Short mmCIF file of C-alpha atoms and ligand atoms in Angstrom, two decimals:
data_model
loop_
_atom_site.label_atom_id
_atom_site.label_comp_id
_atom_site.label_asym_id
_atom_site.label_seq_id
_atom_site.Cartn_x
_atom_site.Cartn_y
_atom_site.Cartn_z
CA UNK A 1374 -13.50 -11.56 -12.59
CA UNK A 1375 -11.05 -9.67 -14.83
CA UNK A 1376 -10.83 -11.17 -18.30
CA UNK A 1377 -7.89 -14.33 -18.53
CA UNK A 1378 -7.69 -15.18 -14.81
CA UNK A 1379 -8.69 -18.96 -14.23
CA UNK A 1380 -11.67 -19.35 -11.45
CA UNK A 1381 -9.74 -20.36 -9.06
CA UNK A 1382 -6.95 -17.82 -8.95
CA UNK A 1383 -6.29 -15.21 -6.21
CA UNK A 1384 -7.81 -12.25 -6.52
CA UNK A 1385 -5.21 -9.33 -6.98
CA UNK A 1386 -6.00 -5.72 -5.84
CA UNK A 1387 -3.95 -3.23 -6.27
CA UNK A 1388 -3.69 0.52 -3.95
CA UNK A 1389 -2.11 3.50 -5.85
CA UNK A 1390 -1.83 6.87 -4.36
CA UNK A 1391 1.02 8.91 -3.11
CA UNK A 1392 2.01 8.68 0.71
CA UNK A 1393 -0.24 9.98 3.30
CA UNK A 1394 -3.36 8.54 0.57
CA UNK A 1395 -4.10 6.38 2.85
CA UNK A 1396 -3.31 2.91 1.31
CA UNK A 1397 -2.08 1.09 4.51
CA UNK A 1398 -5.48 1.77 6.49
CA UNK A 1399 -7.61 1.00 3.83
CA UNK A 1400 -5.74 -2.19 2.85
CA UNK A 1401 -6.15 -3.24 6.70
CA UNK A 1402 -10.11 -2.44 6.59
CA UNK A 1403 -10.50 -4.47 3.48
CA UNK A 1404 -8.13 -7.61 4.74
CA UNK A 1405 -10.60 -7.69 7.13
CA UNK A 1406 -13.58 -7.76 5.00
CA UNK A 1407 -12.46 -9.29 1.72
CA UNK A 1408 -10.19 -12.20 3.48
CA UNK A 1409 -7.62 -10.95 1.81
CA UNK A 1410 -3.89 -10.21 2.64
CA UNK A 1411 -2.20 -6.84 2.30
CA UNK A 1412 1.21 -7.25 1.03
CA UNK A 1413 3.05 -3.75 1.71
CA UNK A 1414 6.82 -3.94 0.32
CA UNK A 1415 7.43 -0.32 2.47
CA UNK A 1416 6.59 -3.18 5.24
CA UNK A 1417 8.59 -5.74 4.01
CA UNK A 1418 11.52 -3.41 3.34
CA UNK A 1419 11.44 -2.06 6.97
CA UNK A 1420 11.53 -5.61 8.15
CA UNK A 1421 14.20 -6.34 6.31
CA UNK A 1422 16.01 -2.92 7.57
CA UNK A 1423 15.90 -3.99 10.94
CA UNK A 1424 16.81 -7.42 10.56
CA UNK A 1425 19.85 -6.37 8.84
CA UNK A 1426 19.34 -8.74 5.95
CA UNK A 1427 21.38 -7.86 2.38
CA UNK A 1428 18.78 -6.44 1.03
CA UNK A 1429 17.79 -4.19 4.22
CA UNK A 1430 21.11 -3.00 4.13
CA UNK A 1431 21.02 -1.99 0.05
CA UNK A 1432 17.38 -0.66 1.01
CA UNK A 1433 18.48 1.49 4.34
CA UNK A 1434 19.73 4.89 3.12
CA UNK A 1435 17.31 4.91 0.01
CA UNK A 1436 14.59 4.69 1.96
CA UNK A 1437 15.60 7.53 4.76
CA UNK A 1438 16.05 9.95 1.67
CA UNK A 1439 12.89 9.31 0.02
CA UNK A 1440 14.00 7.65 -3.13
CA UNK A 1441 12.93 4.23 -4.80
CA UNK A 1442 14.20 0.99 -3.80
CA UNK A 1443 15.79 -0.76 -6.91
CA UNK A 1444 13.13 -2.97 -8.60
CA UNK A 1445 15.42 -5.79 -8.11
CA UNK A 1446 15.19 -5.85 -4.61
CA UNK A 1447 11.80 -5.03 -4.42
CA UNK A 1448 10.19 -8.08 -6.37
CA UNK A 1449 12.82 -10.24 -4.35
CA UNK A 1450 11.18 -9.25 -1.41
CA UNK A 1451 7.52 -9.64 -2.68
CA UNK A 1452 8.31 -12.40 -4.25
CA UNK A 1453 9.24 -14.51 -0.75
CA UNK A 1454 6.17 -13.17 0.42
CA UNK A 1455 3.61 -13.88 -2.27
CA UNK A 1456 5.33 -17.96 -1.92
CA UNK A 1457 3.40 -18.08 1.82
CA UNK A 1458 0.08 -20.03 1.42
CA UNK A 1459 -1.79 -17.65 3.05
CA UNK A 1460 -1.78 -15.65 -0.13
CA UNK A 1461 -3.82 -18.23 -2.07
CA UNK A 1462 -7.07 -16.47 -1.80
CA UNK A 1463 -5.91 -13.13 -2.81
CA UNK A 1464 -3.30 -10.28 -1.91
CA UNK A 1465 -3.93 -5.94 -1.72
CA UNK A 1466 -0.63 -4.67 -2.65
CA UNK A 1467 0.36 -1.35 -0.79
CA UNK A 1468 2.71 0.50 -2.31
CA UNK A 1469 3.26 -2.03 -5.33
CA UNK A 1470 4.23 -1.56 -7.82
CA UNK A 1471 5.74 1.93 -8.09
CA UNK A 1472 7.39 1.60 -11.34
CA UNK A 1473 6.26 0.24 -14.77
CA UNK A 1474 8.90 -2.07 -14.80
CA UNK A 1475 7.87 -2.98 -11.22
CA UNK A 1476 4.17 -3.66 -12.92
CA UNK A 1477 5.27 -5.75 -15.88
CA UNK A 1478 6.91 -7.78 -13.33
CA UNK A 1479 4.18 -8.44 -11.24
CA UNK A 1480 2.00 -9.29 -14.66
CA UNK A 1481 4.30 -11.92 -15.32
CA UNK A 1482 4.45 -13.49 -11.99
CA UNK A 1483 0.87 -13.58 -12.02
CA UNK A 1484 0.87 -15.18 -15.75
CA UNK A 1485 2.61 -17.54 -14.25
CA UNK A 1486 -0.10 -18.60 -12.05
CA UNK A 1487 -2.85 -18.20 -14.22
CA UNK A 1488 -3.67 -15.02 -12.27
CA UNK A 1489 -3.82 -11.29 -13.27
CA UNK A 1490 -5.02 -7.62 -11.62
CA UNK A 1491 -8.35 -7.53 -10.66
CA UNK A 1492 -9.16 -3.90 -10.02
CA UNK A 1493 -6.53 -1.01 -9.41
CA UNK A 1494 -7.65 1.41 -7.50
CA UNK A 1495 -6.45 5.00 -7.32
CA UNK A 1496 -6.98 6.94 -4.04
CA UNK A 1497 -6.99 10.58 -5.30
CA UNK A 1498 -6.32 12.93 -3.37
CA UNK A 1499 -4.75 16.63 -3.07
CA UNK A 1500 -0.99 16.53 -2.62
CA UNK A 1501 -0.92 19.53 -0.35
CA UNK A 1502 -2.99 17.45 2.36
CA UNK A 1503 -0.55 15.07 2.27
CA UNK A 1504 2.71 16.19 4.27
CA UNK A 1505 0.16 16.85 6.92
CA UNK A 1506 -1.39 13.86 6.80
CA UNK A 1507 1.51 11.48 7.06
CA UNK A 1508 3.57 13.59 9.20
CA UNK A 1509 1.65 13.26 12.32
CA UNK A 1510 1.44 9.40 11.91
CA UNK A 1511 1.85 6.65 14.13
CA UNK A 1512 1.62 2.56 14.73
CA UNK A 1513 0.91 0.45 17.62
CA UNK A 1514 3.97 -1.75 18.19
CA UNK A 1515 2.25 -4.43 18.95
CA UNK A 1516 -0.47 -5.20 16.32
CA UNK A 1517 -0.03 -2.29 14.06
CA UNK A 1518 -2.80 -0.46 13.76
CA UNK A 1519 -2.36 3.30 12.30
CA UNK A 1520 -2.74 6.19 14.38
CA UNK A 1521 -2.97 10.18 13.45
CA UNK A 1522 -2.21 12.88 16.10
CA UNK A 1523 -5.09 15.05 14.45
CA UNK A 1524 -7.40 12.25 12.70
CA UNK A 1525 -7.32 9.21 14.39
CA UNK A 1526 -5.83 9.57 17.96
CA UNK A 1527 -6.15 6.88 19.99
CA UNK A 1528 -9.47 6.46 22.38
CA UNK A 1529 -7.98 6.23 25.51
CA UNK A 1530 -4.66 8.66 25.78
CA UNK A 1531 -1.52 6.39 24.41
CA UNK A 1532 -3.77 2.64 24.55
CA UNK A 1533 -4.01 1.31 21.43
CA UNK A 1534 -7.93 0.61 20.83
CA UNK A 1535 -6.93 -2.68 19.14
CA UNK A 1536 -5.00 -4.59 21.44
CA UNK A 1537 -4.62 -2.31 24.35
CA UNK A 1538 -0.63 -1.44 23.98
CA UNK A 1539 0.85 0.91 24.91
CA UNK A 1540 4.15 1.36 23.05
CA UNK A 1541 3.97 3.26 19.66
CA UNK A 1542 6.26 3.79 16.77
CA UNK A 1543 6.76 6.26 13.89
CA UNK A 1544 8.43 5.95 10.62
CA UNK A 1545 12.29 7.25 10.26
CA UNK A 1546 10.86 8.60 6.79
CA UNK A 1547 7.48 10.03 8.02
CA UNK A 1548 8.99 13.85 8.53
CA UNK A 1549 8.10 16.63 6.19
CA UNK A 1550 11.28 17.19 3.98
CA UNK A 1551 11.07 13.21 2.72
CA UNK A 1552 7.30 13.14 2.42
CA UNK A 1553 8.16 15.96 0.22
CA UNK A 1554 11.02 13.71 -1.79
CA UNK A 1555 8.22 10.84 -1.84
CA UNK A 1556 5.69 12.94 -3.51
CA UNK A 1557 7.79 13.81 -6.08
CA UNK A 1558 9.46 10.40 -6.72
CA UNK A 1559 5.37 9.34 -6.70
CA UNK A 1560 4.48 11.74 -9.36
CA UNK A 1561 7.55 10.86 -11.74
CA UNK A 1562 7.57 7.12 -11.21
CA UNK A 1563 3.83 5.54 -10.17
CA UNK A 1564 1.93 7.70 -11.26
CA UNK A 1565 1.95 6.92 -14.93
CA UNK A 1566 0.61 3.46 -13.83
CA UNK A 1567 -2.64 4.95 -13.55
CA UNK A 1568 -2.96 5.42 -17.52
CA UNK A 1569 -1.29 1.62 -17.67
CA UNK A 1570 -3.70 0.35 -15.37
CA UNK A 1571 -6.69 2.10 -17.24
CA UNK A 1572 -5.33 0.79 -20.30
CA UNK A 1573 -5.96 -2.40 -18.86
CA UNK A 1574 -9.50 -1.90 -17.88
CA UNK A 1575 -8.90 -2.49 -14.47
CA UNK A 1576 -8.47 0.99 -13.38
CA UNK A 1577 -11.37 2.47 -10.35
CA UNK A 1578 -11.02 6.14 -8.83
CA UNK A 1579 -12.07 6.59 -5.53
CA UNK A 1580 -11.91 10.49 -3.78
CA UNK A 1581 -9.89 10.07 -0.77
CA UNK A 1582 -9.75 13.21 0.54
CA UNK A 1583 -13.00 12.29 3.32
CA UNK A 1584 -13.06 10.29 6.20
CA UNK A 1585 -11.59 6.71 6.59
CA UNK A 1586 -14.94 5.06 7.23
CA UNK A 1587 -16.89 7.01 3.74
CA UNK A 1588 -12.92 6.12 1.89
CA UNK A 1589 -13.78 2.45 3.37
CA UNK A 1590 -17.39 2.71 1.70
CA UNK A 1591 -16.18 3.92 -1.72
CA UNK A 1592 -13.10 1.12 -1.76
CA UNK A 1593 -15.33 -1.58 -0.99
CA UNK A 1594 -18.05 -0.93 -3.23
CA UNK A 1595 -15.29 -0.43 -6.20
CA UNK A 1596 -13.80 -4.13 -4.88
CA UNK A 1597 -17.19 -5.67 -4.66
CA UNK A 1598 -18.29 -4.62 -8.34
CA UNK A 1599 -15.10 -6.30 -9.89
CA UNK A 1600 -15.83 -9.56 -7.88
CA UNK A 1601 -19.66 -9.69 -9.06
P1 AMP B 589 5.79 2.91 1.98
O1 AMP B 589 5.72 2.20 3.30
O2 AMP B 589 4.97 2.23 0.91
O3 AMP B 589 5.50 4.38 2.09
O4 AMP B 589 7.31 2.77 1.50
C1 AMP B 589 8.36 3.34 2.23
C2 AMP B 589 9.62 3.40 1.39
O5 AMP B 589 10.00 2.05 1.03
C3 AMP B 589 9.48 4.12 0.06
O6 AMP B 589 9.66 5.53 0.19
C4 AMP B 589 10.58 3.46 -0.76
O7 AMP B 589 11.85 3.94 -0.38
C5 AMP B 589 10.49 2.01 -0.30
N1 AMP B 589 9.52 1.23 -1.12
C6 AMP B 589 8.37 0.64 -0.71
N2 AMP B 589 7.76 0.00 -1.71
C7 AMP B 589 8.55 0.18 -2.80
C8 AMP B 589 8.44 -0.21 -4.16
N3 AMP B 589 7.41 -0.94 -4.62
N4 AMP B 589 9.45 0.15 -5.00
C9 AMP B 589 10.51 0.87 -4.58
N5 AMP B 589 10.65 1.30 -3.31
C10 AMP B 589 9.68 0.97 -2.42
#
């Protein structure tokens, strides 16, 4: 247990890596396994897209070009979320924070609660993989599992594996010239929260350029050694 968290506070892990890392899989494999809940705001913010809510419409043409949601509606987003009780045991946050200001934030909500960041953990991986990687990617409507067209088709031709659907859906942002935009805004805007996460000593690398079941190895062993 990191250093001024009370014993009975949630345990907070936090995903970095730029898109196509591979944060929304692993955060599903380790829900499973930790009982915790992943908290994606790119989620969130779609919800809120296609609900039509204020902030949805604020978030709408940022997101389909690439670019950072303001912090402001970010944490207002997160924030209704991390309220839910099913968040009490702990959260993995994927694809928060992005910003520093988006990470001083979230210490302070946590303060608040006598909580802090357990472990951070950075997927590393090689940017030129990554247009590839998140450009062929899709989701079962139904329960959302991730699919790849090259890495991870389904088992039986267009039936989910999970829950045996059979509609699909793929990301308005998930084309090659804004993976492009996202890498970039990555690399100028989250990635210096590496160095302010290992500043905190809660920072753990993990290579995630292999396969999603040796990624799911590496994550949980760097998850388990912080909860010890
Ligand atoms: P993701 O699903 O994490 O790839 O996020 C998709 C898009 O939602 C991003 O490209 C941003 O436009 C927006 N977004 C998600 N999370 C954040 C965040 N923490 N801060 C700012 N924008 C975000």
């Amino acid at each position: 247990m990191a250093g001024g968290a009370s014993r009975s506070a949630p345990r907070v892990v936090i995903l970095l890596g730029p898109p196509g890392a591979g944060k929304g899989t692993q955060a599903r494999l380790l829900e499973e396994r930790f009982g915790l809940v992943q908290l994606s705001t790119g989620d969130l913010l779609r919800a809120a897209v296609s609900e039509g809510t204020e902030a949805g419409q604020k978030a709408k043409a940022v997101m389909e070009a690439g670019q950072l949601v303001s912090d402001e509606i970010v944490l207002a987003v997160l924030k209704d979320r991390m309220a839910k009780p099913d968040t009490a045991r702990g959260i993995i946050l994927d694809g928060f924070p992005r910003t520093e200001g988006q990470a001083r934030a979230l210490d302070a909500l946590l303060a608040a609660q006598g909580a802090e960041v357990t472990v951070a953990i950075s997927l590393e991986v090689d940017d030129t993989a990554m247009v590839g990687r998140v450009a062929g990617r899709f989701t079962c409507a139904g329960c959302g599992e991730g699919y790849h067209d090259e890495f991870k088709p389904p088992r039986g031709d267009g039936v989910c594996d999970k829950c045996g659907g059979t509609a699909f859906t793929r990301r308005a942002d998930d084309n090659a010239e804004t993976v492009r935009e996202r890498l970039t805004a990555y690399h100028a805007q989250t990635a210096p929260l590496i160095a302010y996460y290992q500043g905190k000593g809660v920072l753990r690398r993990v290579d995630a350029m292999g396969t999603i079941d040796n990624i799911a190895v590496a994550m949980a062993e760097a998850l388990e050694r912080e909860s010890a």
